[in-house]
């Protein structure tokens, strides 16, 4: 059976040909169950604490309450953190998608001097960690007057997401036949119109994937926000969450509810992008 | 994907600089915010430069490096902790990631859903992972609480001891890191030709033999690259340790990058922090080159 056929075949068909139910339990279901519990129990524990009323010791979010959520949202300023994180992540997404479309198009459709070094530089940036550039970046942003501004975060996040997103975009573009574009030129489209009318619609999965990676990266970034932002009103969720860990370490309901607020958008975006993870990873776009 | 990428070679050579216009924004951004900062780190490392005492800034040559190598026991201590951290993370994530990939590569009902659930921790930030695992490590909300409800008399407060804090951070990060390895290895596993296993079946090889003589050798290059990338990434990983243990107790979990962050964010000691950064770069560079050499040498051996 070919790999593709094997991937698509319903599980029932395969079972029992060579494997007994017992050996399948030992080699598949038991390890799968263990992995699933290790992965999901921590999430579940957070949900229990976030939605369980004070005083209950049930291992369930029961009696159900939204009090903790209301506390972090209204009193602990999480509505502001959420807004700041959203602004940062959405602008990072937009800039990363547009810039990686441009660079990806150049890398996939043109031969030019310096293309190989350019791609090498893109890959090499993966060895330059943000943590190690905190000091010089702080000094640069201070010169631009951008300390304590979300603009600094958007720039820094875009810069660090861009290289691998551009490579990913180029890989997607290479899979779109050049003939389609050329046909549109014959029909009288210019290069730009041909791209917009023919290529862009086909690139939708690529844009979704690149956009999601950029969004998750920016949403999760902690160190840049820690270093470049000073005032509480401009904190993003990771920094806000961290200060809550320090100050409200005894209020477990609030801690867990803050975690839920930070997790929800990322979980939704992850649900969209998880189909592309394997592709993204082969391009090196999935950092970890 | 790579096959069709090779087939689709760009076919036109043009004189007009359109491609340069297209890559210009990326080049400018990378030059300004990655390349230039890397250069300035080297420059600042030669200065006594503290943002809290800007008037005392002066050029001191290699003094920062002399202090670091000969007078700062913290440098050597953090380097040791970083090594232990990287080795533990990469080894555990590789073993469990490989196991998870083997499981997810099999056919079963709802496999798509299982994959999505298992990969979820990949999307979680270091701070959020801290948040989640704090609830588990905390004596009054986590494992300790469950144990005491079951009647266990032992006190369990993992973050209080040096070894406990280190392994607590390791486990939380392994939880977050397994999907990375699993995704990468799974991608490569799916390209192993099925005929290899069919032939092995005909020859009477057991599943275990097939794993060691077909699967592992086939995955070797992917594993070499993945472990290298992961080692570099975990070396520099600060978010989770910074928020979970804060480098404590008593510096027991302070890695080199965490030390840099403390110098940068805490004491604003930019000169010495830059020197530490340079040390980190050099160590990673040497390690990467040696690791790839080693990988290449062992591959030659395997082939001959």
Coordinates of C-alpha atoms in Angstrom, one line a residue:
Chain A
X1 CA 0.0 0.0 0.0
X2 CA 1.4 3.4 -0.8
X3 CA 1.9 6.0 1.9
X4 CA -1.0 8.2 0.6
X5 CA -3.4 5.3 0.5
X6 CA -2.3 4.2 3.9
X7 CA -2.9 7.7 5.4
X8 CA -6.3 7.8 3.9
X9 CA -7.5 4.3 4.6
X10 CA -9.9 4.0 7.5
X11 CA -8.3 2.6 10.6
X12 CA -10.7 -0.3 10.9
X13 CA -9.5 -1.8 7.7
X14 CA -5.9 -2.1 8.9
X15 CA -6.6 -3.5 12.2
X16 CA -6.5 -7.2 12.7
X17 CA -4.6 -8.1 9.6
X18 CA -1.3 -8.4 11.3
X19 CA -2.0 -7.1 14.7
X20 CA -4.2 -8.5 17.5
X21 CA -6.3 -6.2 19.5
X22 CA -4.1 -6.8 22.5
X23 CA -0.8 -5.9 20.8
X24 CA -2.5 -2.8 19.3
X25 CA -3.5 -1.7 22.8
X26 CA 0.1 -2.0 24.1
X27 CA 1.8 -0.4 21.1
X28 CA -0.8 2.2 20.3
X29 CA -3.6 3.0 22.7
X30 CA -1.8 2.9 26.0
X31 CA 1.1 5.2 24.9
X32 CA -1.4 7.4 23.1
X33 CA -3.4 7.7 26.3
X34 CA -0.4 8.5 28.4
X35 CA 0.8 11.2 25.9
X36 CA -2.7 12.7 25.7
X37 CA -3.0 12.9 29.5
X38 CA 0.4 14.5 29.9
X39 CA -0.4 17.0 27.2
X40 CA -4.0 17.9 28.2
X41 CA -4.1 17.5 32.0
X42 CA -2.1 20.8 32.6
X43 CA -4.6 22.7 30.4
X44 CA -7.5 21.0 32.2
X45 CA -6.1 21.9 35.6
X46 CA -5.9 25.6 34.5
X47 CA -9.5 25.5 33.3
X48 CA -10.7 23.9 36.6
X49 CA -9.1 26.7 38.7
X50 CA -10.3 29.4 36.3
X51 CA -13.9 28.5 36.4
X52 CA -14.4 26.8 39.8
X53 CA -16.1 28.7 42.6
X54 CA -14.0 29.5 45.6
X55 CA -14.2 26.8 48.3
X56 CA -14.9 23.9 46.0
X57 CA -12.3 21.1 45.9
X58 CA -13.9 19.0 43.1
X59 CA -11.6 18.1 40.3
X60 CA -14.1 19.7 38.0
X61 CA -14.9 23.4 37.1
X62 CA -17.9 23.1 39.4
X63 CA -19.8 25.0 40.8
X64 CA -19.1 27.0 37.6
X65 CA -18.3 30.7 38.1
X66 CA -17.1 33.5 35.8
X67 CA -16.0 35.6 38.8
X68 CA -12.3 35.0 38.3
X69 CA -12.5 35.9 34.7
X70 CA -14.4 39.1 35.6
X71 CA -11.8 40.0 38.2
X72 CA -8.8 39.7 35.9
X73 CA -10.6 41.4 33.0
X74 CA -11.9 44.4 35.0
X75 CA -9.8 44.8 38.1
X76 CA -6.4 43.5 37.0
X77 CA -6.3 45.4 33.8
X78 CA -6.3 42.3 31.5
X79 CA -8.7 44.1 29.1
X80 CA -5.9 46.6 28.4
X81 CA -3.3 43.9 28.1
X82 CA -5.5 42.0 25.8
X83 CA -6.0 45.1 23.6
X84 CA -2.3 45.8 23.5
X85 CA -1.4 42.2 22.6
X86 CA -4.1 42.2 19.9
X87 CA -2.8 45.4 18.4
X88 CA 0.8 44.2 18.5
X89 CA 0.0 40.7 17.1
X90 CA -2.3 42.0 14.3
X91 CA 0.1 44.6 13.0
X92 CA 2.9 42.1 13.2
X93 CA 0.8 39.7 11.2
X94 CA 0.0 42.3 8.5
X95 CA 3.5 43.5 8.1
X96 CA 5.0 40.0 8.1
X97 CA 2.5 38.7 5.5
X98 CA 3.0 41.7 3.1
X99 CA 6.8 41.7 3.5
X100 CA 7.2 38.0 3.2
X101 CA 4.9 38.0 0.1
X102 CA 7.3 40.5 -1.5
X103 CA 10.5 38.8 -0.5
X104 CA 9.0 35.3 -1.2
X105 CA 7.9 36.4 -4.7
X106 CA 11.4 37.7 -5.4
X107 CA 13.1 34.5 -4.3
X108 CA 10.7 32.1 -6.1
X109 CA 10.2 34.0 -9.4
X110 CA 13.5 35.8 -10.1
X111 CA 17.1 34.9 -10.5
X112 CA 19.3 37.7 -9.2
X113 CA 22.8 38.3 -7.9
X114 CA 22.8 38.0 -4.2
X115 CA 19.9 35.7 -4.0
X116 CA 21.8 32.8 -2.4
X117 CA 23.5 35.1 0.2
X118 CA 20.1 36.7 0.9
X119 CA 18.5 33.3 1.6
X120 CA 21.5 32.3 3.7
X121 CA 21.1 35.4 5.8
X122 CA 17.4 34.6 6.3
X123 CA 18.4 31.2 7.6
X124 CA 21.3 32.5 9.7
X125 CA 18.9 34.9 11.6
X126 CA 17.6 31.8 13.4
X127 CA 20.9 31.6 15.2
X128 CA 20.6 35.1 16.4
X129 CA 18.3 35.0 19.4
X130 CA 16.2 37.9 20.5
X131 CA 17.3 37.5 24.1
X132 CA 20.9 38.2 23.1
X133 CA 19.9 41.4 21.2
X134 CA 17.9 43.0 24.1
X135 CA 20.6 45.5 24.9
X136 CA 21.4 46.9 21.4
X137 CA 17.8 46.8 20.4
X138 CA 16.9 48.8 23.5
X139 CA 19.6 51.4 22.6
X140 CA 18.3 51.6 19.0
X141 CA 14.7 52.0 20.0
X142 CA 15.7 54.6 22.6
X143 CA 17.4 56.6 19.8
X144 CA 14.2 56.5 17.8
X145 CA 12.1 57.5 20.9
X146 CA 10.2 54.3 20.7
X147 CA 10.7 53.0 24.3
X148 CA 7.4 52.3 26.0
X149 CA 5.6 52.2 22.6
X150 CA 3.9 49.3 21.0
X151 CA 5.6 50.4 17.8
X152 CA 8.9 49.0 19.1
X153 CA 7.3 45.7 19.8
X154 CA 5.6 45.5 16.3
X155 CA 9.0 46.3 14.6
X156 CA 11.0 43.8 16.7
X157 CA 8.4 41.0 16.4
X158 CA 8.1 41.6 12.6
X159 CA 11.8 41.5 12.2
X160 CA 12.2 38.2 14.0
X161 CA 9.2 36.5 12.3
X162 CA 9.9 37.8 8.8
X163 CA 13.0 35.7 7.7
X164 CA 11.4 32.2 8.2
X165 CA 8.0 33.4 7.0
X166 CA 9.6 34.7 3.8
X167 CA 11.2 31.3 3.2
X168 CA 7.9 29.6 3.9
X169 CA 6.1 31.9 1.5
X170 CA 8.7 31.3 -1.2
X171 CA 8.2 27.5 -0.8
X172 CA 4.5 27.9 -1.2
X173 CA 5.0 30.2 -4.3
X174 CA 7.3 27.7 -6.0
X175 CA 4.4 25.2 -6.0
X176 CA 2.2 27.6 -8.0
X177 CA 2.9 27.0 -11.7
X178 CA 4.5 30.0 -13.5
X179 CA 2.2 29.2 -16.5
X180 CA -0.8 30.4 -14.7
X181 CA 0.8 33.8 -14.3
X182 CA 2.1 33.9 -17.8
X183 CA -1.4 33.1 -19.1
X184 CA -2.8 36.1 -17.3
X185 CA -0.1 38.3 -18.9
X186 CA -1.2 37.1 -22.3
X187 CA -4.7 38.0 -21.4
X188 CA -3.5 41.5 -20.9
X189 CA -2.8 41.7 -17.2
X190 CA 0.3 43.4 -15.9
X191 CA 2.6 41.6 -13.6
X192 CA 1.0 43.2 -10.5
X193 CA -2.6 42.6 -11.7
X194 CA -1.7 39.0 -12.7
X195 CA -0.3 38.4 -9.3
X196 CA -3.3 39.9 -7.5
X197 CA -5.9 38.1 -9.7
X198 CA -4.3 34.7 -10.2
X199 CA -1.6 34.0 -7.7
X200 CA -3.0 35.7 -4.6
X201 CA -6.2 33.6 -4.4
X202 CA -4.2 30.4 -4.7
X203 CA -1.9 31.6 -2.0
X204 CA -4.6 31.8 0.6
X205 CA -3.4 28.8 2.6
X206 CA 0.1 30.2 2.6
X207 CA -1.1 33.6 3.8
X208 CA -3.2 31.9 6.6
X209 CA -0.2 29.8 7.6
X210 CA 2.3 32.7 7.6
X211 CA -0.1 35.0 9.2
X212 CA -0.8 32.5 12.0
X213 CA 2.8 31.9 12.7
X214 CA 3.5 35.6 12.9
X215 CA 0.4 36.2 15.1
X216 CA 1.4 33.4 17.5
X217 CA 5.0 34.6 17.7
X218 CA 4.0 38.2 18.4
X219 CA 1.3 37.2 20.8
X220 CA 3.6 35.0 22.8
X221 CA 6.7 37.3 22.9
X222 CA 7.7 38.2 26.4
X223 CA 11.3 39.5 26.5
X224 CA 10.8 42.4 24.0
X225 CA 7.8 43.6 25.9
X226 CA 9.6 43.2 29.2
X227 CA 12.5 45.2 28.0
X228 CA 10.9 47.9 25.9
X229 CA 7.7 48.6 27.7
X230 CA 7.6 50.3 31.1
X231 CA 4.1 51.5 31.9
X232 CA 1.4 49.1 33.0
X233 CA -1.1 50.5 30.5
X234 CA 1.1 49.4 27.6
X235 CA 1.8 45.9 28.9
X236 CA 1.0 43.0 26.6
X237 CA -0.5 39.8 28.1
X238 CA 2.7 37.9 28.8
X239 CA 4.2 40.8 30.8
X240 CA 0.8 41.4 32.5
X241 CA 0.6 37.7 33.3
X242 CA 4.1 37.7 34.7
X243 CA 3.4 40.6 37.0
X244 CA 0.2 38.9 38.1
X245 CA 2.2 35.8 38.9
X246 CA 4.3 38.0 41.2
X247 CA 1.6 40.0 42.9
X248 CA -1.4 37.7 43.1
X249 CA 0.5 34.5 43.6
X250 CA -2.1 33.4 46.3
X251 CA -5.2 34.1 44.2
X252 CA -5.1 30.9 42.1
X253 CA -8.5 31.6 40.5
X254 CA -7.3 34.9 39.1
X255 CA -3.9 33.4 38.0
X256 CA -5.7 30.6 36.1
X257 CA -8.3 33.0 34.6
X258 CA -5.5 35.2 33.4
X259 CA -3.9 32.2 31.7
X260 CA -7.2 31.4 30.0
X261 CA -7.5 34.9 28.7
X262 CA -4.0 34.7 27.2
X263 CA -4.6 31.2 25.9
X264 CA -7.9 31.6 24.0
X265 CA -6.8 33.6 21.0
X266 CA -3.7 31.5 20.5
X267 CA -5.7 28.3 20.8
X268 CA -8.1 29.5 18.1
X269 CA -5.3 30.5 15.8
X270 CA -3.5 27.2 16.5
X271 CA -6.7 25.3 15.5
X272 CA -6.6 27.2 12.1
X273 CA -2.9 26.7 11.5
X274 CA -2.3 23.2 12.8
X275 CA -2.9 21.7 9.4
X276 CA 0.1 23.6 8.1
X277 CA 2.4 22.7 10.9
X278 CA 4.2 19.9 9.0
X279 CA 4.7 22.1 6.0
X280 CA 5.8 25.0 8.1
X281 CA 8.3 22.9 9.9
X282 CA 9.9 21.7 6.7
X283 CA 10.5 25.3 5.8
X284 CA 12.0 26.0 9.2
X285 CA 9.2 28.4 10.1
X286 CA 8.2 26.6 13.2
X287 CA 10.6 27.7 15.9
X288 CA 9.2 26.2 19.0
Chain B
X1 CA 7.0 19.7 -1.9
X2 CA 10.7 19.8 -2.5
X3 CA 10.3 17.7 -5.6
X4 CA 8.0 20.1 -7.4
X5 CA 10.1 23.0 -6.1
X6 CA 13.1 21.6 -8.0
X7 CA 11.1 21.1 -11.1
X8 CA 9.9 24.7 -11.0
X9 CA 13.1 26.6 -11.5
X10 CA 12.6 30.3 -12.1
X11 CA 13.0 30.8 -15.8
X12 CA 13.7 34.4 -16.6
X13 CA 16.8 36.5 -16.2
X14 CA 16.1 40.1 -16.1
X15 CA 18.2 43.2 -15.9
X16 CA 15.5 45.4 -14.2
X17 CA 16.0 45.4 -10.4
X18 CA 12.5 44.4 -9.5
X19 CA 13.7 41.6 -7.2
X20 CA 15.9 44.0 -5.3
X21 CA 12.9 46.3 -4.8
X22 CA 10.9 43.3 -3.5
X23 CA 13.5 42.2 -1.0
X24 CA 14.5 45.8 0.0
X25 CA 12.1 46.1 3.0
X26 CA 13.3 42.8 4.4
X27 CA 16.9 43.7 3.8
X28 CA 16.6 47.1 5.5
X29 CA 14.7 45.6 8.5
X30 CA 17.2 42.7 9.0
X31 CA 20.2 45.0 8.6
X32 CA 18.9 47.6 11.0
X33 CA 17.4 45.4 13.7
X34 CA 19.5 42.2 13.5
X35 CA 22.8 42.7 11.7
X36 CA 23.6 46.2 13.1
X37 CA 22.7 45.2 16.7
X38 CA 24.9 42.1 16.4
X39 CA 27.8 44.5 15.5
X40 CA 27.0 46.9 18.3
X41 CA 27.0 44.1 20.9
X42 CA 30.7 43.6 20.0
X43 CA 31.3 47.3 20.3
X44 CA 29.6 47.8 23.7
X45 CA 31.4 44.8 25.1
X46 CA 34.6 46.9 25.1
X47 CA 33.0 49.6 27.3
X48 CA 32.2 50.1 30.9
X49 CA 28.7 51.1 30.2
X50 CA 25.8 51.1 32.6
X51 CA 22.6 52.8 31.7
X52 CA 22.0 53.8 35.3
X53 CA 25.4 55.5 35.4
X54 CA 25.8 56.9 31.8
X55 CA 28.4 59.5 33.0
X56 CA 30.8 56.7 33.9
X57 CA 30.9 55.3 30.4
X58 CA 34.4 54.7 29.1
X59 CA 36.4 52.4 26.8
X60 CA 38.1 49.7 28.7
X61 CA 39.2 47.3 26.0
X62 CA 39.0 43.6 26.9
X63 CA 38.6 44.3 30.6
X64 CA 35.0 43.0 30.6
X65 CA 36.2 39.7 29.1
X66 CA 39.1 39.4 31.6
X67 CA 36.6 39.9 34.5
X68 CA 34.2 37.4 33.0
X69 CA 36.8 34.7 32.5
X70 CA 38.9 35.1 35.6
X71 CA 36.9 36.9 38.3
X72 CA 33.3 36.1 37.8
X73 CA 32.4 32.7 39.2
X74 CA 28.8 33.4 38.1
X75 CA 29.8 33.2 34.5
X76 CA 31.2 29.7 34.9
X77 CA 28.3 28.6 37.1
X78 CA 25.6 29.9 34.7
X79 CA 27.5 28.2 31.8
X80 CA 27.4 24.8 33.7
X81 CA 23.7 25.3 34.4
X82 CA 23.0 26.2 30.7
X83 CA 24.8 23.0 29.6
X84 CA 22.8 20.8 31.9
X85 CA 19.6 22.6 30.8
X86 CA 20.3 22.1 27.1
X87 CA 21.4 18.5 27.4
X88 CA 18.3 17.6 29.5
X89 CA 15.9 19.4 27.2
X90 CA 17.2 18.2 23.9
X91 CA 17.6 14.6 25.1
X92 CA 14.1 14.3 26.7
X93 CA 12.3 16.2 23.9
X94 CA 14.0 14.0 21.3
X95 CA 13.1 10.7 23.0
X96 CA 9.5 11.7 23.7
X97 CA 9.1 13.5 20.4
X98 CA 10.3 10.5 18.5
X99 CA 8.0 8.2 20.4
X100 CA 5.0 10.6 19.8
X101 CA 5.9 10.7 16.1
X102 CA 6.0 6.9 15.9
X103 CA 2.5 6.8 17.5
X104 CA 1.0 9.5 15.4
X105 CA 2.4 8.0 12.2
X106 CA 0.1 5.0 12.7
X107 CA -3.4 4.8 11.4
X108 CA -6.2 5.1 13.8
X109 CA -9.6 6.7 14.1
X110 CA -9.6 10.4 14.9
X111 CA -5.8 10.7 14.3
X112 CA -6.2 14.2 13.0
X113 CA -7.9 15.3 16.2
X114 CA -5.2 13.5 18.3
X115 CA -2.5 15.3 16.4
X116 CA -4.1 18.7 16.9
X117 CA -4.5 18.1 20.6
X118 CA -1.0 16.8 21.1
X119 CA 0.6 19.7 19.2
X120 CA -1.3 22.3 21.2
X121 CA 1.5 23.1 23.7
X122 CA 3.7 24.2 20.8
X123 CA 1.5 27.4 20.5
X124 CA 1.8 28.2 24.2
X125 CA 4.1 31.0 25.3
X126 CA 6.8 30.4 28.0
X127 CA 4.9 32.7 30.4
X128 CA 1.7 30.9 29.9
X129 CA 3.5 27.5 30.4
X130 CA 4.8 28.9 33.7
X131 CA 1.3 30.0 34.6
X132 CA -0.1 26.5 33.9
X133 CA 2.7 24.6 35.6
X134 CA 2.7 26.8 38.6
X135 CA -0.7 25.5 39.4
X136 CA 0.7 22.0 39.3
X137 CA 3.9 22.7 41.3
X138 CA 2.2 24.9 43.9
X139 CA 1.9 22.9 47.2
X140 CA -1.7 24.1 47.7
X141 CA -3.1 23.7 44.2
X142 CA -1.2 21.0 42.5
X143 CA 0.3 17.5 42.8
X144 CA 1.1 18.1 46.4
X145 CA -2.5 19.0 47.2
X146 CA -3.8 15.9 45.4
X147 CA -1.3 13.7 47.2
X148 CA -2.3 15.1 50.6
X149 CA -5.9 14.6 49.8
X150 CA -5.1 11.0 49.1
X151 CA -3.5 10.8 52.6
X152 CA 0.2 11.1 51.7
X153 CA 2.1 12.7 54.6
X154 CA 5.1 13.9 52.4
X155 CA 5.6 17.6 51.8
X156 CA 6.0 18.2 48.1
X157 CA 7.2 21.7 47.1
X158 CA 9.3 21.2 44.0
X159 CA 10.2 24.8 43.4
X160 CA 11.8 25.2 46.8
X161 CA 14.9 23.1 46.3
X162 CA 17.7 23.6 43.7
X163 CA 17.3 20.3 42.0
X164 CA 13.5 20.4 42.3
X165 CA 13.4 23.8 40.6
X166 CA 15.7 22.7 37.8
X167 CA 13.7 19.6 37.0
X168 CA 10.4 21.4 37.4
X169 CA 11.5 23.9 34.7
X170 CA 12.8 21.0 32.6
X171 CA 9.5 19.1 32.7
X172 CA 7.4 22.2 31.9
X173 CA 9.7 23.0 28.9
X174 CA 9.7 19.4 27.7
X175 CA 5.9 19.5 27.8
X176 CA 6.1 22.6 25.5
X177 CA 8.9 21.2 23.3
X178 CA 7.8 17.6 22.5
X179 CA 5.5 18.8 19.7
X180 CA 8.4 20.6 17.9
X181 CA 10.3 17.3 17.6
X182 CA 7.3 15.2 16.9
X183 CA 6.1 17.5 14.0
X184 CA 9.6 17.6 12.4
X185 CA 10.3 13.9 12.8
X186 CA 6.8 13.0 11.6
X187 CA 7.3 15.1 8.5
X188 CA 10.4 13.1 7.7
X189 CA 8.9 9.8 8.7
X190 CA 6.2 10.1 6.1
X191 CA 8.8 10.3 3.3
X192 CA 10.2 6.9 4.2
X193 CA 9.3 4.5 1.3
X194 CA 6.9 1.9 2.4
X195 CA 8.7 -0.7 0.3
X196 CA 11.5 -0.7 2.7
X197 CA 9.2 -2.0 5.5
X198 CA 7.5 -4.5 3.1
X199 CA 10.9 -5.9 2.1
X200 CA 11.9 -6.1 5.8
X201 CA 8.6 -7.9 6.5
X202 CA 9.4 -10.4 3.8
X203 CA 12.8 -11.0 5.2
X204 CA 11.3 -11.7 8.6
X205 CA 12.6 -8.6 10.5
X206 CA 10.8 -7.7 13.7
X207 CA 9.2 -4.3 14.3
X208 CA 12.0 -3.4 16.7
X209 CA 14.6 -4.3 14.1
X210 CA 12.8 -2.3 11.4
X211 CA 12.8 0.7 13.8
X212 CA 16.6 0.5 14.4
X213 CA 17.7 -0.5 10.9
X214 CA 15.2 1.4 8.7
X215 CA 13.5 4.2 10.5
X216 CA 16.4 5.6 12.6
X217 CA 19.0 5.6 9.9
X218 CA 16.5 7.3 7.6
X219 CA 15.8 10.0 10.1
X220 CA 19.4 10.6 11.0
X221 CA 19.9 13.8 9.1
X222 CA 16.6 15.2 10.3
X223 CA 17.6 14.3 13.9
X224 CA 21.0 16.0 13.6
X225 CA 19.5 19.2 12.2
X226 CA 16.6 19.2 14.7
X227 CA 18.7 18.6 17.7
X228 CA 21.1 21.3 16.7
X229 CA 18.3 23.9 16.1
X230 CA 16.7 22.9 19.4
X231 CA 20.0 23.0 21.3
X232 CA 20.6 26.6 20.1
X233 CA 17.0 27.5 20.8
X234 CA 17.0 26.0 24.3
X235 CA 20.4 27.6 25.1
X236 CA 18.8 31.0 24.5
X237 CA 15.4 30.1 26.0
X238 CA 14.7 32.5 28.8
X239 CA 11.0 33.1 29.1
X240 CA 10.0 30.0 31.0
X241 CA 12.9 29.9 33.5
X242 CA 12.7 33.6 34.1
X243 CA 9.0 33.5 35.0
X244 CA 8.9 30.1 36.6
X245 CA 11.9 30.1 38.9
X246 CA 13.4 33.6 38.3
X247 CA 16.7 31.8 38.2
X248 CA 16.4 30.7 41.8
X249 CA 16.5 29.4 44.3
X250 CA 19.8 31.2 45.0
X251 CA 20.8 31.2 41.3
X252 CA 20.4 27.4 40.9
X253 CA 18.5 27.8 37.6
X254 CA 20.2 30.9 36.3
X255 CA 21.4 30.1 32.7
X256 CA 23.8 32.3 30.8
X257 CA 21.1 34.1 28.8
X258 CA 19.1 34.6 32.0
X259 CA 22.2 36.2 33.5
X260 CA 22.4 38.5 30.4
X261 CA 18.7 39.4 30.9
X262 CA 19.3 40.2 34.6
X263 CA 22.3 42.4 33.6
X264 CA 20.2 44.1 30.9
X265 CA 16.8 44.4 32.5
X266 CA 17.8 44.4 36.2
X267 CA 21.1 46.2 36.7
X268 CA 21.1 47.9 33.2
X269 CA 24.8 47.0 33.0
X270 CA 25.0 47.1 29.2
X271 CA 28.8 46.8 28.8
X272 CA 29.2 43.7 30.8
X273 CA 25.9 42.2 29.5
X274 CA 27.2 42.7 26.0
X275 CA 30.4 40.9 26.8
X276 CA 28.4 38.0 28.2
X277 CA 26.3 38.0 25.0
X278 CA 29.4 37.8 22.9
X279 CA 30.6 34.8 25.0
X280 CA 27.2 33.2 24.3
X281 CA 27.5 33.8 20.5
X282 CA 31.0 32.3 20.4
X283 CA 30.0 29.2 22.4
X284 CA 27.0 28.6 20.2
X285 CA 29.1 29.1 17.0
X286 CA 31.8 26.7 18.1
X287 CA 29.3 24.2 19.3
X288 CA 27.3 24.3 16.0
X289 CA 30.4 23.8 13.9
X290 CA 31.7 20.9 16.0
X291 CA 28.2 19.3 16.1
X292 CA 27.8 19.5 12.3
X293 CA 31.3 18.1 11.8
X294 CA 30.6 15.3 14.1
X295 CA 27.4 14.6 12.3
X296 CA 29.1 14.5 9.0
X297 CA 31.9 12.3 10.2
X298 CA 29.5 9.8 11.7
X299 CA 27.5 9.8 8.5
X300 CA 30.7 8.9 6.5
X301 CA 31.3 6.1 8.8
X302 CA 27.8 4.8 8.5
X303 CA 28.0 4.8 4.7
X304 CA 31.4 3.2 4.3

